[in-house]
mmCIF file of C-alpha atoms in Angstrom:
data_model
loop_
_atom_site.group_PDB
_atom_site.id
_atom_site.type_symbol
_atom_site.label_atom_id
_atom_site.label_comp_id
_atom_site.label_asym_id
_atom_site.label_seq_id
_atom_site.Cartn_x
_atom_site.Cartn_y
_atom_site.Cartn_z
ATOM 1 C CA UNK A 1441 -23.428 -63.275 1.841
ATOM 2 C CA UNK A 1442 -19.719 -62.957 1.013
ATOM 3 C CA UNK A 1443 -20.601 -60.649 -1.878
ATOM 4 C CA UNK A 1444 -22.689 -58.471 0.431
ATOM 5 C CA UNK A 1445 -19.903 -58.234 3.012
ATOM 6 C CA UNK A 1446 -17.345 -57.488 0.292
ATOM 7 C CA UNK A 1447 -19.640 -54.839 -1.198
ATOM 8 C CA UNK A 1448 -20.218 -53.265 2.219
ATOM 9 C CA UNK A 1449 -16.462 -53.254 2.822
ATOM 10 C CA UNK A 1450 -15.834 -51.544 -0.548
ATOM 11 C CA UNK A 1451 -18.481 -48.892 0.182
ATOM 12 C CA UNK A 1452 -17.050 -48.285 3.665
ATOM 13 C CA UNK A 1453 -13.479 -48.065 2.295
ATOM 14 C CA UNK A 1454 -14.600 -45.649 -0.428
ATOM 15 C CA UNK A 1455 -16.329 -43.424 2.120
ATOM 16 C CA UNK A 1456 -13.268 -43.528 4.358
ATOM 17 C CA UNK A 1457 -10.965 -42.533 1.500
ATOM 18 C CA UNK A 1458 -13.360 -39.787 0.376
ATOM 19 C CA UNK A 1459 -13.544 -38.508 3.934
ATOM 20 C CA UNK A 1460 -9.761 -38.404 4.232
ATOM 21 C CA UNK A 1461 -9.490 -36.638 0.888
ATOM 22 C CA UNK A 1462 -12.092 -34.093 1.898
ATOM 23 C CA UNK A 1463 -10.297 -33.457 5.179
ATOM 24 C CA UNK A 1464 -7.015 -33.088 3.343
ATOM 25 C CA UNK A 1465 -8.564 -30.629 0.930
ATOM 26 C CA UNK A 1466 -10.174 -28.707 3.745
ATOM 27 C CA UNK A 1467 -6.932 -28.477 5.678
ATOM 28 C CA UNK A 1468 -5.100 -27.499 2.501
ATOM 29 C CA UNK A 1469 -7.653 -24.780 1.797
ATOM 30 C CA UNK A 1470 -7.328 -23.542 5.374
ATOM 31 C CA UNK A 1471 -3.540 -23.326 5.055
ATOM 32 C CA UNK A 1472 -3.879 -21.630 1.667
ATOM 33 C CA UNK A 1473 -6.396 -19.144 3.055
ATOM 34 C CA UNK A 1474 -4.098 -18.329 5.979
ATOM 35 C CA UNK A 1475 -1.127 -17.870 3.635
ATOM 36 C CA UNK A 1476 -3.258 -15.584 1.468
ATOM 37 C CA UNK A 1477 -4.295 -13.491 4.491
ATOM 38 C CA UNK A 1478 -0.665 -13.290 5.648
ATOM 39 C CA UNK A 1479 0.511 -12.139 2.206
ATOM 40 C CA UNK A 1480 -2.288 -9.579 1.996
ATOM 41 C CA UNK A 1481 -1.502 -8.183 5.440
ATOM 42 C CA UNK A 1482 2.219 -8.025 4.604
ATOM 43 C CA UNK A 1483 1.512 -6.009 1.445
ATOM 44 C CA UNK A 1484 -0.813 -3.589 3.255
ATOM 45 C CA UNK A 1485 1.624 -3.138 6.160
ATOM 46 C CA UNK A 1486 4.535 -2.540 3.768
ATOM 47 C CA UNK A 1487 2.645 0.222 1.939
ATOM 48 C CA UNK A 1488 1.693 1.975 5.198
ATOM 49 C CA UNK A 1489 5.247 1.736 6.526
ATOM 50 C CA UNK A 1490 6.781 3.032 3.302
ATOM 51 C CA UNK A 1491 4.292 5.875 2.965
ATOM 52 C CA UNK A 1492 4.610 7.073 6.563
ATOM 53 C CA UNK A 1493 8.306 6.551 7.292
ATOM 54 C CA UNK A 1494 9.204 9.884 5.897
ATOM 55 C CA UNK A 1495 9.715 12.115 4.257
ATOM 56 C CA UNK A 1496 11.283 10.019 1.500
ATOM 57 C CA UNK A 1497 14.366 12.065 0.609
ATOM 58 C CA UNK A 1498 15.143 10.061 -2.552
ATOM 59 C CA UNK A 1499 11.662 10.694 -3.893
ATOM 60 C CA UNK A 1500 11.958 14.414 -3.120
ATOM 61 C CA UNK A 1501 15.310 14.665 -4.934
ATOM 62 C CA UNK A 1502 13.925 12.907 -8.004
ATOM 63 C CA UNK A 1503 10.753 15.040 -7.928
ATOM 64 C CA UNK A 1504 12.778 18.270 -7.776
ATOM 65 C CA UNK A 1505 14.946 17.128 -10.702
ATOM 66 C CA UNK A 1506 11.825 16.209 -12.685
ATOM 67 C CA UNK A 1507 10.232 19.616 -12.012
ATOM 68 C CA UNK A 1508 13.375 21.461 -13.100
ATOM 69 C CA UNK A 1509 13.499 19.456 -16.319
ATOM 70 C CA UNK A 1510 9.810 20.049 -17.038
ATOM 71 C CA UNK A 1511 10.184 23.839 -17.067
ATOM 72 C CA UNK A 1512 13.576 23.875 -18.777
ATOM 73 C CA UNK A 1513 13.933 25.218 -22.318
ATOM 74 C CA UNK A 1514 14.569 21.693 -23.522
ATOM 75 C CA UNK A 1515 11.133 20.372 -22.546
ATOM 76 C CA UNK A 1516 8.869 23.325 -21.747
ATOM 77 C CA UNK A 1517 7.219 23.218 -25.184
ATOM 78 C CA UNK A 1518 7.545 19.485 -25.807
ATOM 79 C CA UNK A 1519 5.592 17.433 -23.280
ATOM 80 C CA UNK A 1520 6.078 14.159 -25.168
ATOM 81 C CA UNK A 1521 9.862 14.574 -25.060
ATOM 82 C CA UNK A 1522 9.642 15.424 -21.357
ATOM 83 C CA UNK A 1523 7.822 12.137 -20.672
ATOM 84 C CA UNK A 1524 10.786 10.340 -22.271
ATOM 85 C CA UNK A 1525 13.364 12.364 -20.342
ATOM 86 C CA UNK A 1526 15.773 10.729 -17.891
ATOM 87 C CA UNK A 1527 14.450 12.897 -15.050
ATOM 88 C CA UNK A 1528 10.839 11.844 -15.521
ATOM 89 C CA UNK A 1529 11.741 8.190 -16.098
ATOM 90 C CA UNK A 1530 13.950 8.109 -12.988
ATOM 91 C CA UNK A 1531 11.044 9.350 -10.873
ATOM 92 C CA UNK A 1532 8.585 6.864 -12.385
ATOM 93 C CA UNK A 1533 11.054 4.001 -11.942
ATOM 94 C CA UNK A 1534 11.625 4.867 -8.292
ATOM 95 C CA UNK A 1535 7.895 4.988 -7.609
ATOM 96 C CA UNK A 1536 7.471 1.626 -9.311
ATOM 97 C CA UNK A 1537 10.367 0.052 -7.397
ATOM 98 C CA UNK A 1538 8.911 1.329 -4.130
ATOM 99 C CA UNK A 1539 5.264 0.318 -4.534
ATOM 100 C CA UNK A 1540 4.344 -1.675 -7.656
ATOM 101 C CA UNK A 1541 5.093 -5.131 -6.233
ATOM 102 C CA UNK A 1542 2.397 -4.661 -3.555
ATOM 103 C CA UNK A 1543 -0.398 -3.831 -5.993
ATOM 104 C CA UNK A 1544 -2.359 -5.194 -8.903
ATOM 105 C CA UNK A 1545 -1.545 -3.339 -12.124
ATOM 106 C CA UNK A 1546 -4.640 -1.123 -11.935
ATOM 107 C CA UNK A 1547 -4.270 -0.740 -8.185
ATOM 108 C CA UNK A 1548 -0.739 0.573 -8.583
ATOM 109 C CA UNK A 1549 -1.728 3.070 -11.279
ATOM 110 C CA UNK A 1550 -4.492 4.449 -9.057
ATOM 111 C CA UNK A 1551 -2.257 4.635 -5.979
ATOM 112 C CA UNK A 1552 0.591 6.217 -7.953
ATOM 113 C CA UNK A 1553 -1.686 8.950 -9.273
ATOM 114 C CA UNK A 1554 -3.623 9.687 -6.081
ATOM 115 C CA UNK A 1555 -1.793 8.721 -2.886
ATOM 116 C CA UNK A 1556 1.846 7.696 -3.331
ATOM 117 C CA UNK A 1557 4.336 9.875 -1.427
ATOM 118 C CA UNK A 1558 1.522 12.257 -0.470
ATOM 119 C CA UNK A 1559 3.174 12.995 2.870
ATOM 120 C CA UNK A 1560 6.748 13.373 1.563
ATOM 121 C CA UNK A 1561 6.806 16.504 -0.582
ATOM 122 C CA UNK A 1562 6.612 19.288 2.005
ATOM 123 C CA UNK A 1563 9.289 21.954 2.027
ATOM 124 C CA UNK A 1564 10.376 22.013 5.678
ATOM 125 C CA UNK A 1565 12.208 19.746 8.109
ATOM 126 C CA UNK A 1566 9.979 17.094 9.657
ATOM 127 C CA UNK A 1567 9.820 13.411 10.434
ATOM 128 C CA UNK A 1568 7.014 10.841 10.212
ATOM 129 C CA UNK A 1569 6.883 7.456 11.949
ATOM 130 C CA UNK A 1570 4.007 4.940 11.744
ATOM 131 C CA UNK A 1571 3.014 2.734 14.685
ATOM 132 C CA UNK A 1572 0.200 0.607 16.126
ATOM 133 C CA UNK A 1573 -0.699 -0.748 12.673
ATOM 134 C CA UNK A 1574 -3.728 -3.040 12.866
ATOM 135 C CA UNK A 1575 -5.014 -4.878 9.814
ATOM 136 C CA UNK A 1576 -8.193 -6.918 10.292
ATOM 137 C CA UNK A 1577 -9.855 -9.048 7.640
ATOM 138 C CA UNK A 1578 -13.515 -8.157 7.196
ATOM 139 C CA UNK A 1579 -15.806 -10.924 8.512
ATOM 140 C CA UNK A 1580 -18.224 -10.862 5.588
ATOM 141 C CA UNK A 1581 -15.838 -10.013 2.715
ATOM 142 C CA UNK A 1582 -12.576 -11.981 2.614
ATOM 143 C CA UNK A 1583 -10.771 -9.578 0.262
ATOM 144 C CA UNK A 1584 -11.560 -6.504 2.377
ATOM 145 C CA UNK A 1585 -9.344 -5.380 5.275
ATOM 146 C CA UNK A 1586 -10.051 -2.689 7.852
ATOM 147 C CA UNK A 1587 -7.032 -0.599 8.860
ATOM 148 C CA UNK A 1588 -6.109 1.525 11.833
ATOM 149 C CA UNK A 1589 -2.711 3.017 12.601
ATOM 150 C CA UNK A 1590 -1.007 6.016 14.146
ATOM 151 C CA UNK A 1591 1.556 8.382 12.690
ATOM 152 C CA UNK A 1592 3.863 10.453 14.850
ATOM 153 C CA UNK A 1593 4.701 13.808 13.273
ATOM 154 C CA UNK A 1594 7.781 15.626 14.581
ATOM 155 C CA UNK A 1595 8.053 19.175 13.253
ATOM 156 C CA UNK A 1596 11.194 21.230 12.659
ATOM 157 C CA UNK A 1597 11.060 22.525 16.258
ATOM 158 C CA UNK A 1598 11.196 18.954 17.564
ATOM 159 C CA UNK A 1599 7.581 18.979 18.769
ATOM 160 C CA UNK A 1600 5.659 15.741 18.201
ATOM 161 C CA UNK A 1601 1.973 15.041 17.561
ATOM 162 C CA UNK A 1602 0.072 11.788 17.066
ATOM 163 C CA UNK A 1603 -2.444 11.349 14.255
ATOM 164 C CA UNK A 1604 -4.905 8.437 14.121
ATOM 165 C CA UNK A 1605 -5.708 6.951 10.727
ATOM 166 C CA UNK A 1606 -8.548 4.663 9.676
ATOM 167 C CA UNK A 1607 -9.106 3.066 6.308
ATOM 168 C CA UNK A 1608 -9.581 -0.031 4.245
ATOM 169 C CA UNK A 1609 -7.826 -2.058 1.590
ATOM 170 C CA UNK A 1610 -9.112 -4.490 -1.032
ATOM 171 C CA UNK A 1611 -6.909 -7.401 -2.140
ATOM 172 C CA UNK A 1612 -8.382 -9.093 -5.223
ATOM 173 C CA UNK A 1613 -5.222 -11.224 -5.640
ATOM 174 C CA UNK A 1614 -3.033 -12.876 -3.016
ATOM 175 C CA UNK A 1615 -0.527 -10.320 -1.742
ATOM 176 C CA UNK A 1616 -1.743 -7.669 -4.213
ATOM 177 C CA UNK A 1617 -3.712 -4.567 -3.268
ATOM 178 C CA UNK A 1618 -6.394 -3.405 -5.667
ATOM 179 C CA UNK A 1619 -7.295 -0.348 -3.615
ATOM 180 C CA UNK A 1620 -6.184 1.246 -0.359
ATOM 181 C CA UNK A 1621 -7.644 4.298 1.362
ATOM 182 C CA UNK A 1622 -6.922 5.914 4.721
ATOM 183 C CA UNK A 1623 -7.988 9.159 6.357
ATOM 184 C CA UNK A 1624 -7.126 11.080 9.525
ATOM 185 C CA UNK A 1625 -9.527 13.977 9.182
ATOM 186 C CA UNK A 1626 -9.225 17.103 7.062
ATOM 187 C CA UNK A 1627 -8.967 20.367 9.012
ATOM 188 C CA UNK A 1628 -7.246 18.683 11.954
ATOM 189 C CA UNK A 1629 -5.426 15.930 10.048
ATOM 190 C CA UNK A 1630 -1.752 15.235 9.379
ATOM 191 C CA UNK A 1631 -1.760 16.590 5.854
ATOM 192 C CA UNK A 1632 -3.264 19.880 7.002
ATOM 193 C CA UNK A 1633 -0.677 20.100 9.811
ATOM 194 C CA UNK A 1634 2.084 19.652 7.215
ATOM 195 C CA UNK A 1635 0.530 22.351 5.017
ATOM 196 C CA UNK A 1636 0.190 24.735 7.948
ATOM 197 C CA UNK A 1637 3.798 24.236 9.055
ATOM 198 C CA UNK A 1638 5.060 24.696 5.508
ATOM 199 C CA UNK A 1639 3.283 28.065 5.329
ATOM 200 C CA UNK A 1640 4.807 29.395 8.563
#
């Protein structure tokens, strides 16, 4: 009888300990998941804010210097030497300093070559300011986030317009974006407004 009671006590104690461990793990996973979501949202928000607080004057200065070097006699016939030039390297370094920490390696390369500073390089006076940024984790896919935000565009005459953006971001690693896309329309979007005002 004593053996049976002792055995029952051991089984009960084991179950109790296992239950506590499971709860601890579950709570830990919940905290980890929340931290991961927070880091992901911070990275996405930082990229939107950097891209749409503009134009980025430093980027424009470095771009202009790079373009001048590219067509100079020193590099016009030697593309490999141009890629090693101080002007090109300064531009690449600035882009990396601005965005690379928010992306996976492949994600950064894609963003750098397709989207980075897309709204900065227009040749007229204007100002961009992002607002109402909403980042919502997709219910069925934990690494996918749906994005909405607004950008206020103030042209050189001081007139302001609001543009609504929608998009999505994928974060395959905690705090690292693998892909980010956002659109505000084509013919009536912000980019087209910038193009139109540049051509005036």
